[in-house]
mmCIF file of C-alpha atoms (C1' of nucleotides) in Angstrom:
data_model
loop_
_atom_site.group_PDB
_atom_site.id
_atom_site.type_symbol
_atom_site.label_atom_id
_atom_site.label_comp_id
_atom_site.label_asym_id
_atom_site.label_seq_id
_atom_site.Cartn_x
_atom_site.Cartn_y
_atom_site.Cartn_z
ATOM 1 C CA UNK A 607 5.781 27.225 -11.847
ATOM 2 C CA UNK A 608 9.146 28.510 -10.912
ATOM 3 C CA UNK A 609 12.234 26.485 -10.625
ATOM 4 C CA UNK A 610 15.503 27.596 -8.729
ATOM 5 C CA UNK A 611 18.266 25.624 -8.930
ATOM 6 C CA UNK A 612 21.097 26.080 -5.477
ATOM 7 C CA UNK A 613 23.701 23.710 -5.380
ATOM 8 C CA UNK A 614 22.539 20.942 -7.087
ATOM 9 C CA UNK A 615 19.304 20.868 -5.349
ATOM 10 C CA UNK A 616 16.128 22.017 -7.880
ATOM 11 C CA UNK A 617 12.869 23.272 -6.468
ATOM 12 C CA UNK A 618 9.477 24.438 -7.296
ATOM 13 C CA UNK A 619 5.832 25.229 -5.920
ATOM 14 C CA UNK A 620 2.459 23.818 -7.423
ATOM 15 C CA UNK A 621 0.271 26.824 -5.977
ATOM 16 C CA UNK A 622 -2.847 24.996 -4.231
ATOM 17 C CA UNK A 623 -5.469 26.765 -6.186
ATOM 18 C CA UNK A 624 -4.184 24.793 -9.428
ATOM 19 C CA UNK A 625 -5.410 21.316 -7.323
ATOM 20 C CA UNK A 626 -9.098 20.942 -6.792
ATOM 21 C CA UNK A 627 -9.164 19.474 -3.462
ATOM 22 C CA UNK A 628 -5.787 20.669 -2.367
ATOM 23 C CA UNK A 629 -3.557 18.207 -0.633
ATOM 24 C CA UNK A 630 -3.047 16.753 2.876
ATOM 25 C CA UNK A 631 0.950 14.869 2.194
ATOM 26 C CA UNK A 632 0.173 13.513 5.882
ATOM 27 C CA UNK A 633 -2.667 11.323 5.064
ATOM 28 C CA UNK A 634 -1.634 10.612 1.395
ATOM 29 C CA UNK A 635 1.729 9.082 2.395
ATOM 30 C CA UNK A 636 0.692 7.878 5.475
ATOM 31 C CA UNK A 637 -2.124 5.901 4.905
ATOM 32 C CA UNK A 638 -1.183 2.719 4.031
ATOM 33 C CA UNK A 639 -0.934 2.798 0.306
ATOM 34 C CA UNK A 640 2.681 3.570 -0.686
ATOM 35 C CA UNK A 641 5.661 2.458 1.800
ATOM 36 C CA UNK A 642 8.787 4.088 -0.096
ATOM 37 C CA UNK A 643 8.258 7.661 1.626
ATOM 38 C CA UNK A 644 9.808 8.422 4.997
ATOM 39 C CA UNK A 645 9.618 12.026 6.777
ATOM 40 C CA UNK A 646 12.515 13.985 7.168
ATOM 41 C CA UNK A 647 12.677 13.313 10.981
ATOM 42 C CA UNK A 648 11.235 9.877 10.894
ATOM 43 C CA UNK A 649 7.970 10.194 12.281
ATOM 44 C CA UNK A 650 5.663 9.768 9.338
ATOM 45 C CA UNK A 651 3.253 8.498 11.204
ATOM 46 C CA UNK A 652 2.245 11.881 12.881
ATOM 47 C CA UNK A 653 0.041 14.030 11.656
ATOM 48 C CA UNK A 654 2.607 17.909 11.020
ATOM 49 C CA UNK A 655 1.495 20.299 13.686
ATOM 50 C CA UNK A 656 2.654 23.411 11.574
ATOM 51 C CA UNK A 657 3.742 25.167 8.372
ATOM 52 C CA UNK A 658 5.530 24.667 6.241
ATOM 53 C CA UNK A 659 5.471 21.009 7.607
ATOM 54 C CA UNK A 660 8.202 18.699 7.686
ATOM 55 C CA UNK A 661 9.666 17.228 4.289
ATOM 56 C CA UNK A 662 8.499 14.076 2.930
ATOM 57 C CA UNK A 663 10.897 12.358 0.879
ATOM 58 C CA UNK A 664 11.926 9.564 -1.623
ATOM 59 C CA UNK A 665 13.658 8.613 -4.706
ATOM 60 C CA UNK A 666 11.628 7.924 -8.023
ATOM 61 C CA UNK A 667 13.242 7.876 -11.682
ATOM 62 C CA UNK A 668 16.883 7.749 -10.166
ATOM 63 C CA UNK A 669 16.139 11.104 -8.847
ATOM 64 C CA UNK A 670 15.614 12.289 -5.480
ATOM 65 C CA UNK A 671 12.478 13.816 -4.532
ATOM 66 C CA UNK A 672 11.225 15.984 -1.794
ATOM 67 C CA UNK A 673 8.007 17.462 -1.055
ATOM 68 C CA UNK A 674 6.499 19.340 1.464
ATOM 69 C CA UNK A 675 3.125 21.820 2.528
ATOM 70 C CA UNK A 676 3.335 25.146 2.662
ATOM 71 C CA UNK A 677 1.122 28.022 2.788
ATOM 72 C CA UNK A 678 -0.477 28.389 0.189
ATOM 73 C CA UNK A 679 1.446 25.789 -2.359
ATOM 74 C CA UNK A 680 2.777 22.421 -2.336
ATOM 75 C CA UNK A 681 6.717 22.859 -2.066
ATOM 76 C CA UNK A 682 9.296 20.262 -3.975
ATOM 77 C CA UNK A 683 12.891 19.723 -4.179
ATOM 78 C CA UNK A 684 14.656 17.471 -6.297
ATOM 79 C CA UNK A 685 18.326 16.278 -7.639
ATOM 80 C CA UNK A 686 16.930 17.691 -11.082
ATOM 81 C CA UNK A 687 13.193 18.720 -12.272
ATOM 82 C CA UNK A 688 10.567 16.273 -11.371
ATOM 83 C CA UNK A 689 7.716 18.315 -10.733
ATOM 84 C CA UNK A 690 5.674 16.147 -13.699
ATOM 85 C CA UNK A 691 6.461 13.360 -12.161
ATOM 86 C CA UNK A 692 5.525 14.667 -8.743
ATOM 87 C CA UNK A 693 2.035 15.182 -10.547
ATOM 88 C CA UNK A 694 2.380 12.047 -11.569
ATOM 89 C CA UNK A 695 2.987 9.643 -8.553
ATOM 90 C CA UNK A 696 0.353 12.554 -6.345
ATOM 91 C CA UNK A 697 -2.053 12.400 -8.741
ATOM 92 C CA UNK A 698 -2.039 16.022 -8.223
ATOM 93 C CA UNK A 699 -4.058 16.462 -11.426
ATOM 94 C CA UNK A 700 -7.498 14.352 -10.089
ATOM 95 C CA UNK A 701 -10.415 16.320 -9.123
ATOM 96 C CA UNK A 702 -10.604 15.559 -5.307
ATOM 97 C CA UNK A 703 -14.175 17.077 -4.923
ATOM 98 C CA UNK A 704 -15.503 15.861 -7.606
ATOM 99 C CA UNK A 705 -14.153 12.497 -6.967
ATOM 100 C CA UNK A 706 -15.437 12.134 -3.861
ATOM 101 C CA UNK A 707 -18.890 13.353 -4.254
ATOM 102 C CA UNK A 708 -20.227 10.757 -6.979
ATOM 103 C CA UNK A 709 -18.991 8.241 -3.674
ATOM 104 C CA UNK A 710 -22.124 6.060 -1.823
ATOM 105 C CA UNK A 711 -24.580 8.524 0.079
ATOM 106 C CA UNK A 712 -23.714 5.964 3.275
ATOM 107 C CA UNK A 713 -23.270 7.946 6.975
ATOM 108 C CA UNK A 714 -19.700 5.905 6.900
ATOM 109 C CA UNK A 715 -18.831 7.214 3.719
ATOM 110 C CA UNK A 716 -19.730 10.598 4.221
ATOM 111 C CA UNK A 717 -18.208 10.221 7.540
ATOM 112 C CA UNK A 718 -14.429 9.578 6.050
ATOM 113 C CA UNK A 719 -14.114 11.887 3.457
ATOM 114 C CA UNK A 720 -15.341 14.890 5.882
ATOM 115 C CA UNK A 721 -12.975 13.694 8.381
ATOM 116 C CA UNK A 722 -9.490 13.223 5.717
ATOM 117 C CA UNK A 723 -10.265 16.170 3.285
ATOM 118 C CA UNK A 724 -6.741 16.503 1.250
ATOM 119 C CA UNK A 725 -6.010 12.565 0.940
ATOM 120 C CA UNK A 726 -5.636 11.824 -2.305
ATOM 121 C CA UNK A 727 -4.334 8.308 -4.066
ATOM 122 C CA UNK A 728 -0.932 7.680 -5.219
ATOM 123 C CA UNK A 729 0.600 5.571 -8.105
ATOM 124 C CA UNK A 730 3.815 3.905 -7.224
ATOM 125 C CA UNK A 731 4.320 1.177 -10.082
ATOM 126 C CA UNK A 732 2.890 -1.776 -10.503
ATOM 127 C CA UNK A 733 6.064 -3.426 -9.234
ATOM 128 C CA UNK A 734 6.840 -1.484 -6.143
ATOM 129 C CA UNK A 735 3.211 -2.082 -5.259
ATOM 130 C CA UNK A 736 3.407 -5.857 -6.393
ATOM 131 C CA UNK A 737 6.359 -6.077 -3.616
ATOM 132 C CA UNK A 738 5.230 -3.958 -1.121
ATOM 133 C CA UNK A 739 1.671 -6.035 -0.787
ATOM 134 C CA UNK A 740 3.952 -9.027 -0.675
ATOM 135 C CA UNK A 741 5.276 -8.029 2.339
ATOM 136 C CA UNK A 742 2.069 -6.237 3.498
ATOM 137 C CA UNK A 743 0.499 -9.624 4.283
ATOM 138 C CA UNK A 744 -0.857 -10.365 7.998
ATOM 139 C CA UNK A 745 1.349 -6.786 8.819
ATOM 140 C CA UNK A 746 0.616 -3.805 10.652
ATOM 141 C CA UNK A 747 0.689 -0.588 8.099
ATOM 142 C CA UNK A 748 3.438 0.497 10.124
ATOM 143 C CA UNK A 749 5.737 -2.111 10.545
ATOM 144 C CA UNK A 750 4.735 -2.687 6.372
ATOM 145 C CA UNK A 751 6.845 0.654 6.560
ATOM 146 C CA UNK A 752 9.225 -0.597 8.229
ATOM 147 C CA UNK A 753 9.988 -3.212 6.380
ATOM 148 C CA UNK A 754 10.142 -1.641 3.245
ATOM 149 C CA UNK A 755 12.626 0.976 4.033
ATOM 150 C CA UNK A 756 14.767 -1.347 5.183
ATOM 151 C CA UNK A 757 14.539 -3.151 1.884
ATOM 152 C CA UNK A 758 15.897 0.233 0.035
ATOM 153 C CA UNK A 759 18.776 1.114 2.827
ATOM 154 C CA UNK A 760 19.707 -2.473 2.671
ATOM 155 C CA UNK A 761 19.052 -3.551 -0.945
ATOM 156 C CA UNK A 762 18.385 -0.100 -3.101
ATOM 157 C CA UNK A 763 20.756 2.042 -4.849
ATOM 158 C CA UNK A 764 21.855 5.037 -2.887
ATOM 159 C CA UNK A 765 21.994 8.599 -4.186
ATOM 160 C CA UNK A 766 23.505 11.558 -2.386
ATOM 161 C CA UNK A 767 21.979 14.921 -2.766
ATOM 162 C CA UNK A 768 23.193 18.030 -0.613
ATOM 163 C CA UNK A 769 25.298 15.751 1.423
ATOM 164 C CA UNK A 770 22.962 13.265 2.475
ATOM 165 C CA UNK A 771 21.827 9.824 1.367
ATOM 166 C CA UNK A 772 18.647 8.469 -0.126
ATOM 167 C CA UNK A 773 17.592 4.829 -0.950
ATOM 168 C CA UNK A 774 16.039 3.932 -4.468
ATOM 169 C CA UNK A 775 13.401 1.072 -4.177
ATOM 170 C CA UNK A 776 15.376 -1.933 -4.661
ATOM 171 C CA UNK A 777 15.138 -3.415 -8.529
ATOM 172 C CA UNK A 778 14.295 -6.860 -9.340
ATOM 173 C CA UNK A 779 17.900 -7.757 -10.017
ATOM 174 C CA UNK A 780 18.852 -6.268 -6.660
ATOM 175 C CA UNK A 781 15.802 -8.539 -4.840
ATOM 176 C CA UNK A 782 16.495 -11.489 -6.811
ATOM 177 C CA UNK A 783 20.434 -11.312 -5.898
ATOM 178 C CA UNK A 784 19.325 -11.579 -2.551
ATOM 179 C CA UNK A 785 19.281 -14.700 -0.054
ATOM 180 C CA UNK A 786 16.377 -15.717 1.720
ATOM 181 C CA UNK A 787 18.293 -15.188 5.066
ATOM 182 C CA UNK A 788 18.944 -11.673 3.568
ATOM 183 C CA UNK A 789 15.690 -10.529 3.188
ATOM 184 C CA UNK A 790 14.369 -12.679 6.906
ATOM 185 C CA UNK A 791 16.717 -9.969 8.069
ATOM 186 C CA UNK A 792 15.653 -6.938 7.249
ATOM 187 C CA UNK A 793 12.391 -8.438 8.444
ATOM 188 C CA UNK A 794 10.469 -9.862 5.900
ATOM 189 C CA UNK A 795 9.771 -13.016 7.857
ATOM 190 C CA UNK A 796 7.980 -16.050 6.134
ATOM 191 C CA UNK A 797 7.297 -13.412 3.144
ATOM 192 C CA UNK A 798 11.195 -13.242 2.162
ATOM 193 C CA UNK A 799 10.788 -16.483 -0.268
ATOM 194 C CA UNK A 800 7.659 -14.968 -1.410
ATOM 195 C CA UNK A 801 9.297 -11.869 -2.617
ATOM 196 C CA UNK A 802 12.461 -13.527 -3.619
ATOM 197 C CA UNK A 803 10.915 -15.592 -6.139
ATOM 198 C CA UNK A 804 8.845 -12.803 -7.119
ATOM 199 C CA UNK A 805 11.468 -10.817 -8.246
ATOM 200 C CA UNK A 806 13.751 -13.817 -9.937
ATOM 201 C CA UNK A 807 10.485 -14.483 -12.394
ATOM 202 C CA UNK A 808 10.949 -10.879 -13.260
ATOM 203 C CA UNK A 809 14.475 -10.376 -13.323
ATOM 204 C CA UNK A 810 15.093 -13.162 -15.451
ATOM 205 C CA UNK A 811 12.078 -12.049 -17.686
ATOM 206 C CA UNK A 812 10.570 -15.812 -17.570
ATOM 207 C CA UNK A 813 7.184 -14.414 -16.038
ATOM 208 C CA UNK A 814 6.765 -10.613 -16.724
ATOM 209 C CA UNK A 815 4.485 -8.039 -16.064
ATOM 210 C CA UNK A 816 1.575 -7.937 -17.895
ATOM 211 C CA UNK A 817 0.868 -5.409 -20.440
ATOM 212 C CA UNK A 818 -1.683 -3.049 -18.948
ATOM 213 C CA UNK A 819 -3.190 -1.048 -21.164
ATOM 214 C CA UNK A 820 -5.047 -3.149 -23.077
ATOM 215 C CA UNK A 821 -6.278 -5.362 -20.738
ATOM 216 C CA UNK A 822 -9.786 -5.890 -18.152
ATOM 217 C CA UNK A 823 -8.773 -5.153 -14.502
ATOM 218 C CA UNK A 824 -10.220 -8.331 -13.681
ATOM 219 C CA UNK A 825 -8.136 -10.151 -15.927
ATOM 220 C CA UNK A 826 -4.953 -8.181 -14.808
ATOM 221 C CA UNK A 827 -5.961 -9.267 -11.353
ATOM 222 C CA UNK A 828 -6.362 -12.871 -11.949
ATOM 223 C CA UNK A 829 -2.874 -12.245 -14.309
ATOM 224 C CA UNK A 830 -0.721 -11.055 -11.020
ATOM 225 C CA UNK A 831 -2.066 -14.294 -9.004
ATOM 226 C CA UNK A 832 0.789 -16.278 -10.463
ATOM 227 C CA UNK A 833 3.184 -14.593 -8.765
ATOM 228 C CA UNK A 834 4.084 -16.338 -5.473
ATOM 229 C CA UNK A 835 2.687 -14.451 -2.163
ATOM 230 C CA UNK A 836 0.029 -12.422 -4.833
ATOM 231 C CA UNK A 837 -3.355 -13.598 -3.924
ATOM 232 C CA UNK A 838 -6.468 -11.263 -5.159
ATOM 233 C CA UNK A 839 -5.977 -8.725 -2.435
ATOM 234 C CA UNK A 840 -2.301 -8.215 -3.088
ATOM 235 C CA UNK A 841 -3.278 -8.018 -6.489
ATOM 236 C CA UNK A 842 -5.785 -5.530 -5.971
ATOM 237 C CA UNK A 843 -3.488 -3.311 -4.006
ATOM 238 C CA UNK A 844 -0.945 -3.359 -6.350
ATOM 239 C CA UNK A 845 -3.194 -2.496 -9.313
ATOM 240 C CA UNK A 846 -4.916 0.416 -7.553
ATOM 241 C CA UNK A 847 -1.752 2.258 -5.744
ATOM 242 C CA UNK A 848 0.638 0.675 -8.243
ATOM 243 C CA UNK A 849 -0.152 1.252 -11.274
ATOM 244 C CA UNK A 850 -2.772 3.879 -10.734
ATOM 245 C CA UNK A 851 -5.821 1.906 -11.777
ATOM 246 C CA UNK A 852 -9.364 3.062 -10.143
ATOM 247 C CA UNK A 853 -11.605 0.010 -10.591
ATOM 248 C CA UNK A 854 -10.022 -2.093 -7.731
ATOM 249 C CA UNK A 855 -11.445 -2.526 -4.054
ATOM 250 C CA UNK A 856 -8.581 -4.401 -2.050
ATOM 251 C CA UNK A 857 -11.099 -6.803 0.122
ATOM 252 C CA UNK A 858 -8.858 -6.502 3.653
ATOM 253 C CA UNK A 859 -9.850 -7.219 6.998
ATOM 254 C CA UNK A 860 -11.760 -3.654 7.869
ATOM 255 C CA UNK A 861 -13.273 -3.626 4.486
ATOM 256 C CA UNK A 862 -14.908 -7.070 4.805
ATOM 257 C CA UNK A 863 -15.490 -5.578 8.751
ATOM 258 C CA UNK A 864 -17.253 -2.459 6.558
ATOM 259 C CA UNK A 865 -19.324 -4.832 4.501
ATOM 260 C CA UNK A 866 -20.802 -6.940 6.666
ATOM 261 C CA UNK A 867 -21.076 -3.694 9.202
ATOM 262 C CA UNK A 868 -22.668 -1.475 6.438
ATOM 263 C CA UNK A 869 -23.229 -2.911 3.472
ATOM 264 C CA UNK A 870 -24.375 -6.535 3.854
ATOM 265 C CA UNK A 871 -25.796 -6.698 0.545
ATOM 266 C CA UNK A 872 -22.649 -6.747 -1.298
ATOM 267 C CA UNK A 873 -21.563 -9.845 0.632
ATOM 268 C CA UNK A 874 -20.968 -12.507 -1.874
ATOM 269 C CA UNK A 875 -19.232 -16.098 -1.080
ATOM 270 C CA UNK A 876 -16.717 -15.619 -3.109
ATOM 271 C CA UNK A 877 -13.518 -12.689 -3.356
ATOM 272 C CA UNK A 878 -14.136 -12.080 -7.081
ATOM 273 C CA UNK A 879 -18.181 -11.175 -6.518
ATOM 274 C CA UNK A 880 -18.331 -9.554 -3.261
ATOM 275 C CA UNK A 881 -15.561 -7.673 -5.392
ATOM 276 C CA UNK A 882 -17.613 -6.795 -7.874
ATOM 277 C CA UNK A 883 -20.705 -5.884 -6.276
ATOM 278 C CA UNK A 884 -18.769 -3.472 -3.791
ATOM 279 C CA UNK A 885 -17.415 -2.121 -6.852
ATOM 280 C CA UNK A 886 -20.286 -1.608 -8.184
ATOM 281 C CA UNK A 887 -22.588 0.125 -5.274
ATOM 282 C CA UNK A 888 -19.363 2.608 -4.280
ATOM 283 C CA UNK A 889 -19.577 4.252 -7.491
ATOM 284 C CA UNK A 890 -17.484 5.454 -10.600
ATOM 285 C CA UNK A 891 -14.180 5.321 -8.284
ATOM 286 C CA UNK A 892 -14.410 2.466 -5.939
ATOM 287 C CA UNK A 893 -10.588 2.439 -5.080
ATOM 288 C CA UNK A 894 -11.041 6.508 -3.938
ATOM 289 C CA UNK A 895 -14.220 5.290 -1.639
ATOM 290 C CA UNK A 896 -12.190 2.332 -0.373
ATOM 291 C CA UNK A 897 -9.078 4.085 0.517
ATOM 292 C CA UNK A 898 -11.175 6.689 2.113
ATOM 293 C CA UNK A 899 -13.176 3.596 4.316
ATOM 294 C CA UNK A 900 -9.900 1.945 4.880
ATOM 295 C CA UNK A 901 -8.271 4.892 6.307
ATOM 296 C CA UNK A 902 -11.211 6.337 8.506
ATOM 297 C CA UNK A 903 -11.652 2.852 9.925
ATOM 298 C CA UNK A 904 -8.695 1.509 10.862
ATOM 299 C CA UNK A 905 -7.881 4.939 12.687
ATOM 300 C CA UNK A 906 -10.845 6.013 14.600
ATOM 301 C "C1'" DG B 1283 1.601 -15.691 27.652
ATOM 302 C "C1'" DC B 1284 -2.047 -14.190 24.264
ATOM 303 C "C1'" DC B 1285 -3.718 -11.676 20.514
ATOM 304 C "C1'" DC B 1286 -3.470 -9.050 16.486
ATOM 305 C "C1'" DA B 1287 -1.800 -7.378 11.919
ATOM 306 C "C1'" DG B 1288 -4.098 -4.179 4.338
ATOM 307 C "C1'" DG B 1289 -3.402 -12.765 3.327
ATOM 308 C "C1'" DA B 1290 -1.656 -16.554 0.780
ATOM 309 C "C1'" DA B 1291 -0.290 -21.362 0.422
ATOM 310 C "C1'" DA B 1292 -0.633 -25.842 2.101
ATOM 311 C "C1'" DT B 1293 -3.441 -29.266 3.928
ATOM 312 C "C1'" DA B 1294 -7.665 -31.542 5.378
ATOM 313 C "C1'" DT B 1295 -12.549 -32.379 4.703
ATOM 314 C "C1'" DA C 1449 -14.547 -27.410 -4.559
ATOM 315 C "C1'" DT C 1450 -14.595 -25.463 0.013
ATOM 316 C "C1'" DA C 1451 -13.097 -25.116 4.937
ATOM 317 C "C1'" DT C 1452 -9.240 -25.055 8.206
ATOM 318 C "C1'" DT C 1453 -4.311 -24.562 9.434
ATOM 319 C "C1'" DT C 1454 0.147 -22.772 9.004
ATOM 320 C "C1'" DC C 1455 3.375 -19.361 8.096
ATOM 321 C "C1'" DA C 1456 7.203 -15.061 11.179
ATOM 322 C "C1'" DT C 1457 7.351 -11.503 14.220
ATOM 323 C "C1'" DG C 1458 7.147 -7.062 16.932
ATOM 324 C "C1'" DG C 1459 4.032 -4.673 19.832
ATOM 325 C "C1'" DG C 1460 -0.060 -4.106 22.825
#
DNA sequence: GCCCAGGAAATAT
DNA sequence: ATATTTCATGGG
């Protein structure tokens, strides 16, 4: 790793052979999982038709981050040194290949991870993902973009960095200051109250997040249902690209379509079992195998 | 106009 | 307890 540092803007390379798997930034940010990145020219939902591509960009830990593919290493900038937690919110330090092989032995299966090599899973926070599944409800994965980067223009703290301006996720305090007509305009819809009242229970500590570490992932999904708009789904979303936890499989519209299309013995009558008997046939990582499904699915 | 979108809450059976 | 309806809203 080498870090330069030209007028107030740091940078570094991760060299691709030190991530097993390398990385595809398209399909990792891209895909439906975390909705604070935007690409430098605003079209993030287009796959880069060269290299280096375009930079893909955000602000995490008050800092601003930027990251981008080159040839042979994954390029970042940043307002001060964040390659760890570049690492960190990339999961730049999971085995892709490995991964993905212990995955079902299903055609679909084998079928999406051939066809996104590179994708890997991200890990926002639990509450970014809590509110960004809030508003994900009955929502296009595009306009779910949308929506949330007009939250952070709107709502977030700005930070200038070499002259232009970024937008921080907005806090609690910042979504909880907010009116419901507030957030119906930046587009929210019939979600705003939902994510309104989500962040005053957090802001004003009365219903906080719970713990994680030492608790079941069922539990901590059953623990985020009393958050208004947070059914098991959102929950499930929030836990797996949130807060970085493996176990869950987010039960959506194309992965119900995928069970009952290809694996109709994990249908169950409830959320909770079908849950757990997905979980159980897609392996040691069912949230890798779902996101893979997910993504292959919805865009073929 | 009609239908759909990474569902959840309210209401009816 | 479980099944159906309602909730905004831009884009095809």
């Amino acid at each position: 790793m080498k870090i330069q540092e030209v007028s107030n803007v740091v940078s570094g390379s991760i060299p691709f052979d030190e991530l097993s798997g390398g990385i595809d930034l398209y399909r990792t940010l891209a895909s439906g999982q975390t909705y604070r990145w935007r690409r430098e020219d605003g079209h993030l939902f287009e796959p880069p038709t060269s290299l280096p591509t375009p930079w893909y960009e955000t602000v995490a830990e008050g800092a601003v981050i930027r990251v981008r593919q080159e040839e042979t290493s994954l390029h970042w900038q940043g307002s001060r040194d964040i390659e760890e937690h570049v690492r960190h919110m990339l999961r730049l330090e999971d085995n892709l290949p490995n991964i993905l092989e212990q995955g079902p032995t299903d055609d679909i299966y084998q079928e999406a991870i051939e066809a996104h090599r590179g994708m890997r899973l991200v890990v926002d926070s639990l509450y970014i993902g809590l509110i960004s599944f809030i508003c994900s409800t009955q929502m296009h994965v595009e306009r779910i973009h949308k929506m949330v980067q007009t939250l952070m223009r709107e709502v977030g703290t700005p930070i200038k960095l070499d002259g232009r301006t970024y937008y921080a996720f907005p806090t609690p305090e910042q979504l909880a200051a907010c009116s419901e007509a507030e957030l119906r305009a930046c587009g929210l819809g019939y979600r705003a109250p939902y994510v309104r009242e989500t962040a005053q229970a957090l802001a004003c500590d009365e219903a906080p997040l719970p713990s994680t570490p030492h608790t079941e992932y069922e539990q901590l999904r059953e623990q985020l249902t009393i958050y208004p708009g947070v059914g098991p789904k959102v929950a499930d979303c929030a836990l797996l690209f949130g807060m970085g936890c493996l176990e869950p499989v987010p039960l959506d519209r194309w992965i119900q379509r995928a069970i009952r299309d290809h694996f109709p013995s994990c249908d169950r009558d409830s959320y909770a079992e079908t849950s757990r008997a997905i979980r159980s046939y897609l392996g040691p990582y069912p949230g890798y195998a779902q996101t893979y499904l997910f993504h292959h699915l919805r865009t073929s």
